Amino acid sequence: MFKIHCLNNISKVGLAELTDQYELTDNIEEADAILVRSANMHEMELPASVKCIARAGAGVNNIPLEALAEAGVPVFNTPGANANAVKELVLCGMLLAARDVVGGIEWVKENAQDENIAKSAEKAKKAFAGGEIMGKTLGVIGLGAIGKLVVAAAEALGMKVVGYDPFLDAEKAAAISPNMTFTTELSELMAAANYATIHVPAMPATKGMINAELLAAAPEGLVFLNFSRDTLVNNADMAAALESGKVARYVTDFATPEVVAMKNALVMPHLGASTAEAEDNCARMAAQEVMAYLERGEKIHCVNMK
């Protein structure tokens, strides 16, 4: 009997994947495997009984990958399982940035006691006017599981798309969309974009990759969306670009003290994968990965070992 310890609440749909060879345990000291979502594992001392770890999600920056590799413990993630949920929030973010929906809703709340609110609204609404995304150009940085879904959705809404991914060539990019303009120069993408969205992993090489130099290449009034990781954007450079108007809106899923203080930032509380469907999909895949390893030694979506 294999014993599984959950560091976070894991979807019951996913846990139902576990066969009768498995049982959940609250005692980590006896666990054969760990299922985790966002819990910080960097300072944890794991018992020798732990044979593998599965992250119900794509990002693994909360897990000490190298230390676990040295200990012979494989770590699995669930790429693509929450891709549709993130894609839909990116679309939401674009629409919220294009039109001041948030400001308009707040105005209605503030004037809720006005008996003539309908009449007042007709006068006030011009302050919340915006533009349409149809016909605008979206730059998609990273054409993986999420990025390629964003490309298809944006094109379906009548947007032009420019894509960038250093791990793809023109032929592979054309397979994602023959209508997408593919570039190997990130500055070219930024120069063409009215909107830009980033979908790359957080690594030393990508830390602060969205910086003053790159933002300077963008047209005035860029809307930048970050539903990937907070460390990808240089906060000081983004704040300066917002102050100058070079960036009209910064839409991000990562609330930090620096970001919430930025002018014209729309900040969400990390809602990207927070749908029932995404949580089910991630948990289901994570459970399957654990079973594949414990029963057959298969390393599916292993991120720290070969």
Short mmCIF file of N, CA, C and O in Angstrom, two decimals, residues 38 42 80 84 90-91 106-107 110 122 124 138 140 152 166 182 192 198 212-213 215 217 235 243 255 263 266 285 295:
data_model
loop_
_atom_site.label_atom_id
_atom_site.label_comp_id
_atom_site.label_asym_id
_atom_site.label_seq_id
_atom_site.Cartn_x
_atom_site.Cartn_y
_atom_site.Cartn_z
N SER A 38 0.78 25.09 -4.03
CA SER A 38 1.59 26.31 -3.85
C SER A 38 2.45 26.32 -2.60
O SER A 38 3.20 27.26 -2.37
N HIS A 42 10.89 24.81 0.11
CA HIS A 42 12.33 25.06 0.11
C HIS A 42 12.97 24.84 1.48
O HIS A 42 14.15 24.47 1.56
N GLY A 80 0.01 22.26 -19.13
CA GLY A 80 -1.17 22.26 -20.00
C GLY A 80 -2.48 22.00 -19.29
O GLY A 80 -3.54 22.32 -19.83
N ASN A 84 -6.18 26.32 -20.35
CA ASN A 84 -7.39 27.00 -20.80
C ASN A 84 -7.85 28.04 -19.79
O ASN A 84 -8.29 29.12 -20.17
N VAL A 90 -6.42 35.72 -19.51
CA VAL A 90 -5.69 36.66 -20.36
C VAL A 90 -6.67 37.46 -21.22
O VAL A 90 -6.54 38.68 -21.36
N LEU A 91 -7.64 36.77 -21.80
CA LEU A 91 -8.65 37.46 -22.60
C LEU A 91 -9.42 38.46 -21.74
O LEU A 91 -9.69 39.59 -22.16
N GLU A 106 -16.95 50.60 -10.25
CA GLU A 106 -16.71 51.31 -8.99
C GLU A 106 -17.56 52.59 -8.93
O GLU A 106 -18.07 52.95 -7.87
N TRP A 107 -17.71 53.28 -10.07
CA TRP A 107 -18.54 54.48 -10.10
C TRP A 107 -19.98 54.15 -9.72
O TRP A 107 -20.61 54.86 -8.94
N GLU A 110 -20.22 53.60 -6.01
CA GLU A 110 -20.10 54.85 -5.27
C GLU A 110 -21.36 55.71 -5.38
O GLU A 110 -21.62 56.55 -4.51
N GLU A 122 -25.45 58.23 -17.75
CA GLU A 122 -25.31 58.65 -19.14
C GLU A 122 -24.30 59.79 -19.28
O GLU A 122 -23.58 59.88 -20.27
N ALA A 124 -21.82 60.28 -16.93
CA ALA A 124 -20.53 59.85 -16.37
C ALA A 124 -19.79 58.86 -17.25
O ALA A 124 -18.57 58.76 -17.18
N LEU A 138 -1.61 41.68 -31.00
CA LEU A 138 -1.20 41.07 -29.74
C LEU A 138 0.13 40.36 -29.93
O LEU A 138 0.28 39.52 -30.82
N VAL A 140 2.59 37.66 -28.41
CA VAL A 140 2.56 36.52 -27.49
C VAL A 140 4.00 36.03 -27.29
O VAL A 140 4.62 35.51 -28.21
N ALA A 152 -4.74 31.35 -30.69
CA ALA A 152 -5.98 30.94 -31.37
C ALA A 152 -7.16 31.79 -30.92
O ALA A 152 -7.99 32.22 -31.75
N PRO A 166 11.96 31.26 -28.42
CA PRO A 166 13.30 30.88 -28.85
C PRO A 166 13.49 29.39 -29.11
O PRO A 166 14.49 28.98 -29.68
N PHE A 182 5.64 35.28 -37.02
CA PHE A 182 6.62 34.73 -36.08
C PHE A 182 7.93 35.52 -36.18
O PHE A 182 8.39 35.82 -37.28
N ALA A 192 5.69 45.96 -32.62
CA ALA A 192 4.45 45.77 -33.39
C ALA A 192 3.21 45.70 -32.53
O ALA A 192 2.09 45.78 -33.03
N ILE A 198 2.92 37.54 -21.73
CA ILE A 198 4.08 36.69 -21.56
C ILE A 198 3.71 35.35 -20.93
O ILE A 198 2.94 35.30 -19.97
N ALA A 212 13.41 47.99 -19.15
CA ALA A 212 13.28 49.31 -19.77
C ALA A 212 13.65 49.29 -21.25
O ALA A 212 12.97 49.92 -22.08
N GLU A 213 14.69 48.58 -21.59
CA GLU A 213 15.14 48.52 -22.98
C GLU A 213 14.07 47.91 -23.88
O GLU A 213 13.78 48.42 -24.97
N LEU A 215 10.78 47.61 -23.19
CA LEU A 215 9.57 48.44 -23.17
C LEU A 215 9.74 49.67 -24.05
O LEU A 215 8.78 50.16 -24.64
N ALA A 217 11.02 49.78 -26.86
CA ALA A 217 10.77 49.41 -28.26
C ALA A 217 9.29 49.40 -28.60
O ALA A 217 8.92 49.36 -29.78
N ASN A 235 10.17 45.41 -11.99
CA ASN A 235 9.13 46.27 -11.44
C ASN A 235 9.45 47.75 -11.55
O ASN A 235 8.57 48.57 -11.85
N GLU A 243 4.28 55.42 -15.55
CA GLU A 243 4.28 56.84 -15.22
C GLU A 243 4.41 57.70 -16.47
O GLU A 243 3.77 58.74 -16.59
N ALA A 255 0.07 39.97 -6.99
CA ALA A 255 -0.01 41.13 -6.11
C ALA A 255 1.22 41.20 -5.21
O ALA A 255 1.41 40.35 -4.35
N LYS A 263 0.97 53.01 -10.93
CA LYS A 263 -0.09 53.74 -11.61
C LYS A 263 -0.63 52.90 -12.76
O LYS A 263 0.13 52.29 -13.51
N LEU A 266 -3.61 46.91 -13.17
CA LEU A 266 -4.77 46.10 -12.80
C LEU A 266 -4.22 44.81 -12.22
O LEU A 266 -3.64 44.00 -12.95
N MET A 285 -3.91 14.78 -13.35
CA MET A 285 -2.64 14.49 -13.99
C MET A 285 -1.56 14.18 -12.96
O MET A 285 -0.75 13.25 -13.14
N GLU A 295 4.57 2.68 -9.50
CA GLU A 295 4.27 1.33 -9.97
C GLU A 295 5.20 0.85 -11.07
O GLU A 295 5.55 -0.34 -11.14
#
